[in-house]
Short mmCIF file of C-alpha atoms in Angstrom, two decimals:
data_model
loop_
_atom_site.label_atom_id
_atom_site.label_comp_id
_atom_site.label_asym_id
_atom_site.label_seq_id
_atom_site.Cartn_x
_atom_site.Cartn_y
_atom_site.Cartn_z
CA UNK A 74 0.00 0.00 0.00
CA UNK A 75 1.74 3.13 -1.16
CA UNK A 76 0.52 6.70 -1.06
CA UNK A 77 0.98 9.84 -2.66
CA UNK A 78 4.36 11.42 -3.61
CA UNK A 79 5.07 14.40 -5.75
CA UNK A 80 6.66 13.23 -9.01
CA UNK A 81 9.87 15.69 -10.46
CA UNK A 82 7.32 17.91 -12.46
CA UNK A 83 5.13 18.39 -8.95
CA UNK A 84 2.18 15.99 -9.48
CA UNK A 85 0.63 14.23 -7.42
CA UNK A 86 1.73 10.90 -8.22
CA UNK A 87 0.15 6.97 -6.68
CA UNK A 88 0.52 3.45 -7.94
CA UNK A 89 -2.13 1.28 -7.05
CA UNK A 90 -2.45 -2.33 -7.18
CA UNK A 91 -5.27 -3.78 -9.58
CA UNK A 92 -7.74 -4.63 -6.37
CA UNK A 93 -7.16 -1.32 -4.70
CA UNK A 94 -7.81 0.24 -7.91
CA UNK A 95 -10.96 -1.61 -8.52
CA UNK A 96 -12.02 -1.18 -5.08
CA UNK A 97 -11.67 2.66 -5.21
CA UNK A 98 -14.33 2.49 -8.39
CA UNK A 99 -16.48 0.47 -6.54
CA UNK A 100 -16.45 2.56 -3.62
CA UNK A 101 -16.21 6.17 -5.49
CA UNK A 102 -19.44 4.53 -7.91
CA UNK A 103 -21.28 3.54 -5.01
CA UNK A 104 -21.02 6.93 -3.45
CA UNK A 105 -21.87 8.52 -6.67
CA UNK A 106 -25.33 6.46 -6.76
CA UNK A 107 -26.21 7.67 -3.27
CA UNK A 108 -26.19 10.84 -4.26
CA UNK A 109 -27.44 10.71 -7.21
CA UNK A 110 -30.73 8.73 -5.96
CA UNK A 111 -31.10 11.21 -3.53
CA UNK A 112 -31.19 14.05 -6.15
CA UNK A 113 -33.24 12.41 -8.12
CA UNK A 114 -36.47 12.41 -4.95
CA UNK A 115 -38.09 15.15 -3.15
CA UNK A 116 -37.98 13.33 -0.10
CA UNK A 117 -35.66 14.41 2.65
CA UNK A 118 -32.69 11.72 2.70
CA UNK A 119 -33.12 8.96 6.01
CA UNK A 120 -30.16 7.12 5.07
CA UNK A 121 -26.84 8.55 7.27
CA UNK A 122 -25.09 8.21 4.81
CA UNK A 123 -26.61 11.06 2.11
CA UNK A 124 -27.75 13.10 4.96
CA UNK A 125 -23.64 13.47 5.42
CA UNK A 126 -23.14 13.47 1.85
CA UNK A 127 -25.48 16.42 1.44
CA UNK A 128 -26.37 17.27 4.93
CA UNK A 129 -28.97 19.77 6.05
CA UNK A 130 -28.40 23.37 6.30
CA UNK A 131 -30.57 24.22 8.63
CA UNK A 132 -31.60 21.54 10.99
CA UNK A 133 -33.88 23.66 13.34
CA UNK A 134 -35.57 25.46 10.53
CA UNK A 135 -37.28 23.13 8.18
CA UNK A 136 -39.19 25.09 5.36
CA UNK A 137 -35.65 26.76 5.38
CA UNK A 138 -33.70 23.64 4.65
CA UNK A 139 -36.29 22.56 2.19
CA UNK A 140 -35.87 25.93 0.49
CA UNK A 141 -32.01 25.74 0.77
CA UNK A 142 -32.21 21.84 -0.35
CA UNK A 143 -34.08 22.24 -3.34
CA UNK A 144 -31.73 25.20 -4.60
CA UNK A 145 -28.44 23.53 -4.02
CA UNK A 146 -28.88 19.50 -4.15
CA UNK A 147 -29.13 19.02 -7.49
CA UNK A 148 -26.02 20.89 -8.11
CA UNK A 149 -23.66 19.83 -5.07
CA UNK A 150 -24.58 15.80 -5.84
CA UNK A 151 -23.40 16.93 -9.69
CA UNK A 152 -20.34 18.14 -8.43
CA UNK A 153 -20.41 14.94 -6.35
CA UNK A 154 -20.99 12.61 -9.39
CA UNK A 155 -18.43 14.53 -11.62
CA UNK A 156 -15.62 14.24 -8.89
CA UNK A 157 -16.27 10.37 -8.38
CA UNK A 158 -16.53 10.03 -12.45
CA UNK A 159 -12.86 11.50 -12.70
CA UNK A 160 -11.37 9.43 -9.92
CA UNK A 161 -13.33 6.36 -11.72
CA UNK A 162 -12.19 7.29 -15.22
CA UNK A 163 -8.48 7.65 -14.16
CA UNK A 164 -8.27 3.90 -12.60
CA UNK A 165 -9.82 2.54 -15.55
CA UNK A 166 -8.12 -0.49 -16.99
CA UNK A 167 -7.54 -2.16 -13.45
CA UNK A 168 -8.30 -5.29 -14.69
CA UNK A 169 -4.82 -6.57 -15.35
CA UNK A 170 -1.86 -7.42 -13.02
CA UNK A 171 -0.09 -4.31 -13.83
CA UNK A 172 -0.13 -1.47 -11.25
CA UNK A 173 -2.36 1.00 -11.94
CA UNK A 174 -0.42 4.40 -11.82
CA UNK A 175 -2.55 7.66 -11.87
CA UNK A 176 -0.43 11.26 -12.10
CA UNK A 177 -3.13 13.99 -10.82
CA UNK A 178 -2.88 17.57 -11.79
CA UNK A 179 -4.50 20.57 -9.95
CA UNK A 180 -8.00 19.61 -11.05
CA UNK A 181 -7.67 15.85 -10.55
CA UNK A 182 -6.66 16.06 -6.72
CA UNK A 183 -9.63 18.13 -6.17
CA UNK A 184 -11.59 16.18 -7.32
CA UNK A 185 -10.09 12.86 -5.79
CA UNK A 186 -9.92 14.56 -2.00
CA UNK A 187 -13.07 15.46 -2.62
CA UNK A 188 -14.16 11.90 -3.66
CA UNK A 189 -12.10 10.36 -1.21
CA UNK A 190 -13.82 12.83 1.78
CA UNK A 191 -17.25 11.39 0.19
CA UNK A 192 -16.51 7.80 0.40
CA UNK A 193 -15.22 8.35 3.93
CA UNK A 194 -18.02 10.05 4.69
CA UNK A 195 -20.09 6.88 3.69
CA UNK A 196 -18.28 4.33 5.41
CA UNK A 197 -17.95 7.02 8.69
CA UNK A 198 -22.09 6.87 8.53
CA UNK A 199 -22.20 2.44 8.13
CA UNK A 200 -19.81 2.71 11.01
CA UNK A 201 -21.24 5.24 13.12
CA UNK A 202 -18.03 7.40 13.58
CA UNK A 203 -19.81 10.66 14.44
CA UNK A 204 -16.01 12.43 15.38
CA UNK A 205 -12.54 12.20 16.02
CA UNK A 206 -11.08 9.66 18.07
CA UNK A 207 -14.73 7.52 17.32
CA UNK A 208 -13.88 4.06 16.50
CA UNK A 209 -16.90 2.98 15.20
CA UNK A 210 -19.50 0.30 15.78
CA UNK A 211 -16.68 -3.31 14.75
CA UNK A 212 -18.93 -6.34 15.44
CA UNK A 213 -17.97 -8.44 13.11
CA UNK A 214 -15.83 -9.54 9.40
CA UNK A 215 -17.77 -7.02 7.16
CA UNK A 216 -17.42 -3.39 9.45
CA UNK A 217 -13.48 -4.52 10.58
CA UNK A 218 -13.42 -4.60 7.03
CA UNK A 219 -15.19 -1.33 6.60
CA UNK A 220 -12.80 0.29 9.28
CA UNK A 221 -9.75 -0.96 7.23
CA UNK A 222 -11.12 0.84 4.29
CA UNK A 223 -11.70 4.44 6.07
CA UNK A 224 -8.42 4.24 7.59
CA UNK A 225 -7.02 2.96 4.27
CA UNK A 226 -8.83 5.98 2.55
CA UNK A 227 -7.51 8.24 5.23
CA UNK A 228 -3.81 7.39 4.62
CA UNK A 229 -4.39 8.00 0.70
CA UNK A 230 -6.33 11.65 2.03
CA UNK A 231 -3.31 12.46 4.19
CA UNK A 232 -0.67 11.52 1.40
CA UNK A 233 -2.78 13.47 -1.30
CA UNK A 234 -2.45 16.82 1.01
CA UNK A 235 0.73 16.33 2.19
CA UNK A 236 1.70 16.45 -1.94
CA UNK A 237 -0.24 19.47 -2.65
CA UNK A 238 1.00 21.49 0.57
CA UNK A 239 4.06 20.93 -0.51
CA UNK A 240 3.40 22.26 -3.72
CA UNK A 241 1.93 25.34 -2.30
CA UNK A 242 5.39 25.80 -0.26
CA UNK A 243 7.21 25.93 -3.08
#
């Protein structure tokens, strides 16, 4: 498992193996869906996981959030879809043995912290991390596997900024 590292020319540079890299389009797909099933209703989201994804602006003024909602959802879970489609798109061809190597410019890491933040945000919801320091409900196989993924997706976050701040010092 490697992360991000800045490449001579100052990308953002990560190999991935073929499962990682099919793993990350399942998960950045399966986010994508969320939110786009959740545009697509005028029903206020139940599931934790899209009310983090596109969370309520204000929660003790309901014909407010509706209002806010119904101006900004459709847009922000574009946005969403878009990010997740350019993560997705850049890991194509995972299906071999080869590593999959992605080189991000300014654009492309935007749009995979933003995609990774999403995903996290998903599995932070199935897990029922509300903050820091949470570790989440681990009862069995499938959310120990869950918490290997956030903390998997974290390392990737932290490499990924770690690159670009040291761009910006530059």
């Amino acid at each position: 498992m490697n992360g991000f590292h800045t490449d001579r020319d100052g990308c953002a540079v990560a190999s991935f193996a073929p499962e990682e890299a099919a793993l990350l389009v399942q998960l950045a797909g399966e986010s994508a869906e969320l939110v786009d099933q959740a545009r697509r209703t005028d029903a206020l989201p139940t599931d934790p996981a899209v009310i983090r994804l596109l969370p309520d602006a204000y929660p003790q003024d309901p014909a407010a959030s509706a209002e806010f909602r119904r101006f900004t959802t459709d847009g922000l879970a574009q946005r969403k879809i878009l990010n997740a489609r350019i993560v997705v798109e850049m890991l194509a061809g995972s299906e071999g043995s080869d590593p999959i190597v992605v080189r991000l410019d300014d654009v492309a890491s935007l749009a995979w912290l933003r995609t990774i933040t999403d995903i996290r945000l998903v599995l932070g919801a199935r897990l029922g991390i509300v903050q820091d320091g949470d570790e989440g409900d681990i009862h069995d196989d499938e959310t120990a596997l869950l918490r290997a993924l956030f903390d998997w997706l974290a390392f990737l976050q932290e490499t990924l900024i770690d690159v670009l701040d040291s761009s910006l010092e530059q």
